Amino acid sequence: TEAAEAFDVSREPQAIREEYGEGSFADACLLARRLVERGARFLELTCPNLGHDRWDQHGNLRRGHEDNARAVDQPIAALLHDLKSRGLLDSTVVVWAGEFGRTPFAQGGDGRDHNPFGFTIWMAGAGVKPGLVYGETDEYGYKTIDKRVEIHDLHATILHLMGLDHERLTFRHTGRDYRLTDVAGQVVTAALA
């Protein structure tokens, strides 16, 4: 019975709705804040499909990324501001990530290919050190040259920020150890506040 009220973003004051902006992603960010307020423990938001492959721009990169940035920048900034002003950012971990980085050189003239060797993920909120830049790529942005973080390290760090010790989540099955970080990963303590 409470779900209908929680999902009704029209109940928000006009000033809040204007801060988030218009569009499906703006509504999703506002809904995310409303659900965090009500105790939701995990939410995933996906960039809207604007008629192209979201951030996976193998062609028409400039138009695609400009469209995406217009759709997500204002709502994300509003979500972070709103969470912080309500005291919710202290207990909420926000992670912005994609599937891959992009190569620093063109693919087919107006696109960029996947780059698993160096890309950016940002985090904010509960226990994340504000303003930290961790790691570095070469001068072309192609390969990591300092403080490489593997995906298992990222997962271990996120679990730590959520109050979970990834190593304690290990279980044995058919003679092999398993866990969410695939029995790998180290918490990136330098990223912690």
CSV table of C-alpha atoms in Angstrom, one decimal:
chain,number,residue,atom,x,y,z
A,1,THR,CA,0.0,0.0,0.0
A,2,GLU,CA,3.0,2.3,0.5
A,3,ALA,CA,4.5,1.7,-2.9
A,4,ALA,CA,2.1,3.9,-4.8
A,5,GLU,CA,3.0,6.9,-2.6
A,6,ALA,CA,6.7,6.2,-2.8
A,7,PHE,CA,6.7,6.0,-6.6
A,8,ASP,CA,4.6,9.1,-7.1
A,9,VAL,CA,7.3,11.7,-7.8
A,10,SER,CA,4.6,14.3,-8.6
A,11,ARG,CA,4.2,14.6,-4.8
A,12,GLU,CA,7.5,16.4,-4.7
A,13,PRO,CA,7.6,20.2,-4.4
A,14,GLN,CA,8.0,21.9,-7.8
A,15,ALA,CA,11.4,23.4,-6.8
A,16,ILE,CA,12.8,19.9,-6.2
A,17,ARG,CA,11.3,18.6,-9.5
A,18,GLU,CA,12.9,21.5,-11.3
A,19,GLU,CA,16.3,20.8,-9.7
A,20,TYR,CA,16.2,17.3,-11.1
A,21,GLY,CA,15.0,18.4,-14.5
A,22,GLU,CA,12.8,16.6,-17.0
A,23,GLY,CA,13.0,13.2,-18.5
A,24,SER,CA,12.9,9.6,-17.5
A,25,PHE,CA,16.4,9.7,-15.9
A,26,ALA,CA,15.5,12.7,-13.9
A,27,ASP,CA,12.4,10.9,-12.6
A,28,ALA,CA,14.5,7.8,-11.8
A,29,CYS,CA,17.0,9.9,-9.8
A,30,LEU,CA,14.2,11.5,-7.8
A,31,LEU,CA,12.6,8.2,-7.3
A,32,ALA,CA,15.9,6.8,-6.1
A,33,ARG,CA,16.1,9.5,-3.4
A,34,ARG,CA,12.5,8.8,-2.3
A,35,LEU,CA,13.3,5.1,-2.0
A,36,VAL,CA,16.6,5.7,-0.1
A,37,GLU,CA,14.5,7.8,2.3
A,38,ARG,CA,12.2,4.8,2.8
A,39,GLY,CA,15.0,2.4,3.5
A,40,ALA,CA,15.8,0.8,0.1
A,41,ARG,CA,19.1,-0.9,0.4
A,42,PHE,CA,20.2,-1.2,-3.2
A,43,LEU,CA,19.1,0.7,-6.3
A,44,GLU,CA,20.5,0.6,-9.9
A,45,LEU,CA,19.8,3.4,-12.4
A,46,THR,CA,20.5,3.0,-16.1
A,47,CYS,CA,21.1,5.8,-18.5
A,48,PRO,CA,18.0,6.2,-20.7
A,49,ASN,CA,18.0,4.8,-24.2
A,50,LEU,CA,17.9,7.9,-26.4
A,51,GLY,CA,17.9,6.1,-29.7
A,52,HIS,CA,21.5,5.0,-29.7
A,53,ASP,CA,23.7,2.7,-27.6
A,54,ARG,CA,23.7,4.7,-24.5
A,55,TRP,CA,27.5,5.3,-23.7
A,56,ASP,CA,28.6,2.4,-26.0
A,57,GLN,CA,29.4,4.8,-28.9
A,58,HIS,CA,31.2,2.8,-31.6
A,59,GLY,CA,29.9,5.4,-34.0
A,60,ASN,CA,28.4,8.9,-33.8
A,61,LEU,CA,30.3,9.5,-30.6
A,62,ARG,CA,29.9,13.2,-30.3
A,63,ARG,CA,26.1,13.3,-30.7
A,64,GLY,CA,25.6,10.3,-28.5
A,65,HIS,CA,27.7,11.5,-25.6
A,66,GLU,CA,26.3,15.0,-25.8
A,67,ASP,CA,22.7,13.6,-25.7
A,68,ASN,CA,23.6,11.3,-22.7
A,69,ALA,CA,25.3,14.1,-20.8
A,70,ARG,CA,22.3,16.4,-21.3
A,71,ALA,CA,20.0,13.6,-20.0
A,72,VAL,CA,22.1,12.6,-16.9
A,73,ASP,CA,24.3,15.5,-15.6
A,74,GLN,CA,21.6,17.6,-14.0
A,75,PRO,CA,19.7,14.7,-12.4
A,76,ILE,CA,22.9,13.2,-11.0
A,77,ALA,CA,24.0,16.5,-9.5
A,78,ALA,CA,20.5,17.1,-8.1
A,79,LEU,CA,20.5,13.6,-6.6
A,80,LEU,CA,23.8,14.1,-4.8
A,81,HIS,CA,22.8,17.5,-3.6
A,82,ASP,CA,19.4,16.3,-2.4
A,83,LEU,CA,20.9,13.3,-0.6
A,84,LYS,CA,23.5,15.5,1.1
A,85,SER,CA,21.0,18.2,2.1
A,86,ARG,CA,18.8,15.5,3.8
A,87,GLY,CA,21.7,13.8,5.6
A,88,LEU,CA,21.3,10.7,3.4
A,89,LEU,CA,24.6,10.9,1.6
A,90,ASP,CA,26.4,10.0,4.8
A,91,SER,CA,24.8,6.5,4.7
A,92,THR,CA,24.4,6.1,0.9
A,93,VAL,CA,27.2,4.9,-1.4
A,94,VAL,CA,26.8,6.2,-5.0
A,95,VAL,CA,28.8,4.5,-7.8
A,96,TRP,CA,28.8,5.8,-11.4
A,97,ALA,CA,30.3,3.2,-13.7
A,98,GLY,CA,30.0,1.8,-17.2
A,99,GLU,CA,30.9,-1.5,-18.8
A,100,PHE,CA,34.2,-0.3,-20.2
A,101,GLY,CA,36.4,2.7,-20.8
A,102,ARG,CA,36.7,4.0,-24.3
A,103,THR,CA,39.8,4.0,-26.4
A,104,PRO,CA,41.5,7.4,-26.7
A,105,PHE,CA,41.6,7.1,-30.5
A,106,ALA,CA,38.8,7.0,-33.1
A,107,GLN,CA,37.1,3.8,-34.3
A,108,GLY,CA,35.7,4.1,-37.8
A,109,GLY,CA,36.2,7.9,-37.8
A,110,ASP,CA,33.4,8.9,-35.4
A,111,GLY,CA,33.4,6.3,-32.6
A,112,ARG,CA,35.5,4.7,-29.9
A,113,ASP,CA,36.0,1.0,-29.1
A,114,HIS,CA,36.0,-0.7,-25.7
A,115,ASN,CA,39.0,-0.1,-23.5
A,116,PRO,CA,39.5,-2.6,-20.6
A,117,PHE,CA,43.0,-1.2,-19.8
A,118,GLY,CA,42.0,2.2,-18.3
A,119,PHE,CA,38.8,3.9,-17.5
A,120,THR,CA,37.1,6.0,-14.8
A,121,ILE,CA,34.5,5.1,-12.2
A,122,TRP,CA,33.5,7.6,-9.6
A,123,MET,CA,32.0,7.1,-6.1
A,124,ALA,CA,30.5,9.4,-3.5
A,125,GLY,CA,28.9,9.2,-0.2
A,126,ALA,CA,29.1,6.9,2.8
A,127,GLY,CA,32.8,6.5,3.7
A,128,VAL,CA,34.2,7.5,0.3
A,129,LYS,CA,37.0,10.1,0.5
A,130,PRO,CA,35.7,13.2,-1.1
A,131,GLY,CA,37.7,14.7,-4.1
A,132,LEU,CA,40.1,11.8,-4.3
A,133,VAL,CA,41.5,10.9,-7.7
A,134,TYR,CA,43.0,7.4,-7.4
A,135,GLY,CA,45.1,5.8,-10.2
A,136,GLU,CA,46.5,7.2,-13.4
A,137,THR,CA,46.6,6.3,-17.1
A,138,ASP,CA,49.3,6.9,-19.6
A,139,GLU,CA,49.4,10.3,-21.4
A,140,TYR,CA,47.0,8.9,-24.0
A,141,GLY,CA,44.4,7.6,-21.5
A,142,TYR,CA,44.9,4.1,-22.9
A,143,LYS,CA,46.5,2.0,-20.1
A,144,THR,CA,46.7,2.3,-16.4
A,145,ILE,CA,50.2,3.1,-15.2
A,146,ASP,CA,49.7,3.8,-11.5
A,147,LYS,CA,47.4,2.4,-8.8
A,148,ARG,CA,45.6,-0.1,-11.0
A,149,VAL,CA,42.3,-1.2,-9.5
A,150,GLU,CA,40.8,-4.5,-10.7
A,151,ILE,CA,37.0,-5.0,-10.7
A,152,HIS,CA,37.4,-7.4,-7.7
A,153,ASP,CA,39.1,-4.6,-5.8
A,154,LEU,CA,36.2,-2.2,-6.7
A,155,HIS,CA,33.6,-4.8,-5.5
A,156,ALA,CA,35.5,-5.5,-2.3
A,157,THR,CA,35.6,-1.7,-1.6
A,158,ILE,CA,31.9,-1.3,-2.3
A,159,LEU,CA,31.1,-4.2,-0.1
A,160,HIS,CA,33.3,-2.7,2.7
A,161,LEU,CA,31.5,0.6,2.3
A,162,MET,CA,28.2,-1.3,2.7
A,163,GLY,CA,29.5,-2.8,5.9
A,164,LEU,CA,30.3,-6.2,4.5
A,165,ASP,CA,33.7,-8.0,4.7
A,166,HIS,CA,34.0,-9.7,1.3
A,167,GLU,CA,36.4,-12.3,2.7
A,168,ARG,CA,33.7,-13.4,5.3
A,169,LEU,CA,31.3,-14.1,2.4
A,170,THR,CA,33.5,-17.0,1.2
A,171,PHE,CA,31.7,-20.4,0.9
A,172,ARG,CA,33.1,-23.7,-0.3
A,173,HIS,CA,31.3,-25.7,-3.0
A,174,THR,CA,32.6,-28.8,-4.7
A,175,GLY,CA,36.1,-28.3,-3.4
A,176,ARG,CA,36.4,-24.6,-4.5
A,177,ASP,CA,36.0,-21.4,-2.6
A,178,TYR,CA,33.5,-18.8,-4.0
A,179,ARG,CA,32.5,-15.3,-3.0
A,180,LEU,CA,31.2,-12.1,-4.6
A,181,THR,CA,34.7,-11.0,-5.4
A,182,ASP,CA,35.7,-14.4,-6.8
A,183,VAL,CA,38.2,-15.1,-4.0
A,184,ALA,CA,40.2,-12.1,-5.1
A,185,GLY,CA,40.2,-8.4,-4.5
A,186,GLN,CA,41.5,-6.0,-1.9
A,187,VAL,CA,39.7,-3.1,-0.3
A,188,VAL,CA,41.1,0.2,-1.8
A,189,THR,CA,41.7,1.8,1.6
A,190,ALA,CA,43.1,5.0,0.1
A,191,ALA,CA,39.6,5.6,-1.2
A,192,LEU,CA,38.0,5.5,2.3
A,193,ALA,CA,37.4,8.6,4.3
